[in-house]
Structure formats: C-alpha cells, structure tokens
Amino acid sequence: MATRYHFTQELVSNGIIELRWIGTKEMVADGLTKGLSRVPHESFVRMLGMVDAPRQGACWKGLREQ
C-alpha cells in the first residue's frame, strides 16, 4: 500500500495525473458492476456511446454482398 500511495502521490505532485472525485451517477463503470433500472441503464448506454442495431443481422448484410 505504501509504495502504491507514494507512487501515485509523486505522479500528482509532478502534474502527470490529476485526481478528481466523481459522483456515482457519473461513474461509467457502475453500469458494468450493478444491476440498473431502466433510466440509469439508458444513461449508462449514452455515456458509453452505444447505439441500437436497427435489426438483427443487419450488420452482416454488407459483408455477405462482398
């Protein structure tokens, strides 16, 4: 623990990294570790930049035609 703490503290002191507190509602990783209800899940999906596929198999259509 001490080595990890001192290494991190050195990076902060040298301006290499910046530590910031992030609230749980903005924590993108929460969507991967928690069961979310609809609204938080939709927010998580937007934060990741995910989009719905228009229909099953649509992404393969162009590959089959080549």
PDB file of C-alpha atoms in Angstrom:
ATOM      1  CA  MET A   1       0.000   0.000   0.000  1.00  0.00           C
ATOM      2  CA  ALA A   2       2.722   2.481   0.945  1.00  0.00           C
ATOM      3  CA  THR A   3       4.589   2.054  -2.352  1.00  0.00           C
ATOM      4  CA  ARG A   4       1.384   2.458  -4.367  1.00  0.00           C
ATOM      5  CA  TYR A   5       0.398   5.553  -2.377  1.00  0.00           C
ATOM      6  CA  HIS A   6       3.799   7.194  -2.753  1.00  0.00           C
ATOM      7  CA  PHE A   7       3.944   6.420  -6.485  1.00  0.00           C
ATOM      8  CA  THR A   8       0.506   7.970  -7.003  1.00  0.00           C
ATOM      9  CA  GLN A   9       1.406  10.965  -4.835  1.00  0.00           C
ATOM     10  CA  GLU A  10       4.561  11.510  -6.911  1.00  0.00           C
ATOM     11  CA  LEU A  11       2.556  11.464 -10.162  1.00  0.00           C
ATOM     12  CA  VAL A  12       0.135  14.033  -8.718  1.00  0.00           C
ATOM     13  CA  SER A  13       2.976  16.236  -7.426  1.00  0.00           C
ATOM     14  CA  ASN A  14       4.698  16.184 -10.826  1.00  0.00           C
ATOM     15  CA  GLY A  15       1.463  17.143 -12.606  1.00  0.00           C
ATOM     16  CA  ILE A  16       1.374  13.889 -14.586  1.00  0.00           C
ATOM     17  CA  ILE A  17      -2.071  12.902 -13.318  1.00  0.00           C
ATOM     18  CA  GLU A  18      -4.941  14.740 -11.671  1.00  0.00           C
ATOM     19  CA  LEU A  19      -7.211  13.022  -9.176  1.00  0.00           C
ATOM     20  CA  ARG A  20     -10.844  14.094  -9.162  1.00  0.00           C
ATOM     21  CA  TRP A  21     -13.859  12.895  -7.223  1.00  0.00           C
ATOM     22  CA  ILE A  22     -16.656  11.608  -9.452  1.00  0.00           C
ATOM     23  CA  GLY A  23     -20.151  11.054  -8.098  1.00  0.00           C
ATOM     24  CA  THR A  24     -21.803   7.672  -8.501  1.00  0.00           C
ATOM     25  CA  LYS A  25     -24.262   9.000 -11.107  1.00  0.00           C
ATOM     26  CA  GLU A  26     -21.388   9.958 -13.411  1.00  0.00           C
ATOM     27  CA  MET A  27     -19.364   6.791 -12.784  1.00  0.00           C
ATOM     28  CA  VAL A  28     -19.428   4.941 -16.123  1.00  0.00           C
ATOM     29  CA  ALA A  29     -18.030   1.731 -14.603  1.00  0.00           C
ATOM     30  CA  ASP A  30     -21.141   1.404 -12.402  1.00  0.00           C
ATOM     31  CA  GLY A  31     -23.109   0.134 -15.385  1.00  0.00           C
ATOM     32  CA  LEU A  32     -20.761  -2.832 -15.576  1.00  0.00           C
ATOM     33  CA  THR A  33     -20.897  -3.679 -11.874  1.00  0.00           C
ATOM     34  CA  LYS A  34     -24.515  -3.040 -10.845  1.00  0.00           C
ATOM     35  CA  GLY A  35     -27.961  -4.083 -11.913  1.00  0.00           C
ATOM     36  CA  LEU A  36     -29.514  -0.838 -13.145  1.00  0.00           C
ATOM     37  CA  SER A  37     -33.143   0.109 -13.599  1.00  0.00           C
ATOM     38  CA  ARG A  38     -34.269   1.470 -16.994  1.00  0.00           C
ATOM     39  CA  VAL A  39     -33.426   5.170 -16.578  1.00  0.00           C
ATOM     40  CA  PRO A  40     -29.911   4.691 -15.125  1.00  0.00           C
ATOM     41  CA  HIS A  41     -29.277   1.974 -17.740  1.00  0.00           C
ATOM     42  CA  GLU A  42     -30.249   4.331 -20.576  1.00  0.00           C
ATOM     43  CA  SER A  43     -27.949   6.995 -19.132  1.00  0.00           C
ATOM     44  CA  PHE A  44     -25.106   4.458 -18.908  1.00  0.00           C
ATOM     45  CA  VAL A  45     -25.634   3.407 -22.528  1.00  0.00           C
ATOM     46  CA  ARG A  46     -25.471   7.076 -23.635  1.00  0.00           C
ATOM     47  CA  MET A  47     -22.258   7.651 -21.640  1.00  0.00           C
ATOM     48  CA  LEU A  48     -20.640   4.718 -23.457  1.00  0.00           C
ATOM     49  CA  GLY A  49     -21.834   5.974 -26.848  1.00  0.00           C
ATOM     50  CA  MET A  50     -23.690   2.742 -27.576  1.00  0.00           C
ATOM     51  CA  VAL A  51     -26.450   2.667 -30.198  1.00  0.00           C
ATOM     52  CA  ASP A  52     -29.200   0.189 -31.046  1.00  0.00           C
ATOM     53  CA  ALA A  53     -28.659  -2.076 -34.053  1.00  0.00           C
ATOM     54  CA  PRO A  54     -31.599  -1.411 -36.409  1.00  0.00           C
ATOM     55  CA  ARG A  55     -32.421  -5.099 -36.860  1.00  0.00           C
ATOM     56  CA  GLN A  56     -30.934  -8.494 -36.188  1.00  0.00           C
ATOM     57  CA  GLY A  57     -28.390  -9.492 -38.833  1.00  0.00           C
ATOM     58  CA  ALA A  58     -28.291  -6.042 -40.451  1.00  0.00           C
ATOM     59  CA  CYS A  59     -24.608  -5.555 -39.701  1.00  0.00           C
ATOM     60  CA  TRP A  60     -23.726  -8.731 -41.634  1.00  0.00           C
ATOM     61  CA  LYS A  61     -25.654  -7.842 -44.798  1.00  0.00           C
ATOM     62  CA  GLY A  62     -22.839  -5.765 -46.309  1.00  0.00           C
ATOM     63  CA  LEU A  63     -20.296  -8.499 -45.611  1.00  0.00           C
ATOM     64  CA  ARG A  64     -22.377 -11.150 -47.404  1.00  0.00           C
ATOM     65  CA  GLU A  65     -22.694  -8.971 -50.516  1.00  0.00           C
ATOM     66  CA  GLN A  66     -18.915  -8.512 -50.860  1.00  0.00           C
TER      67      GLN A  66
END
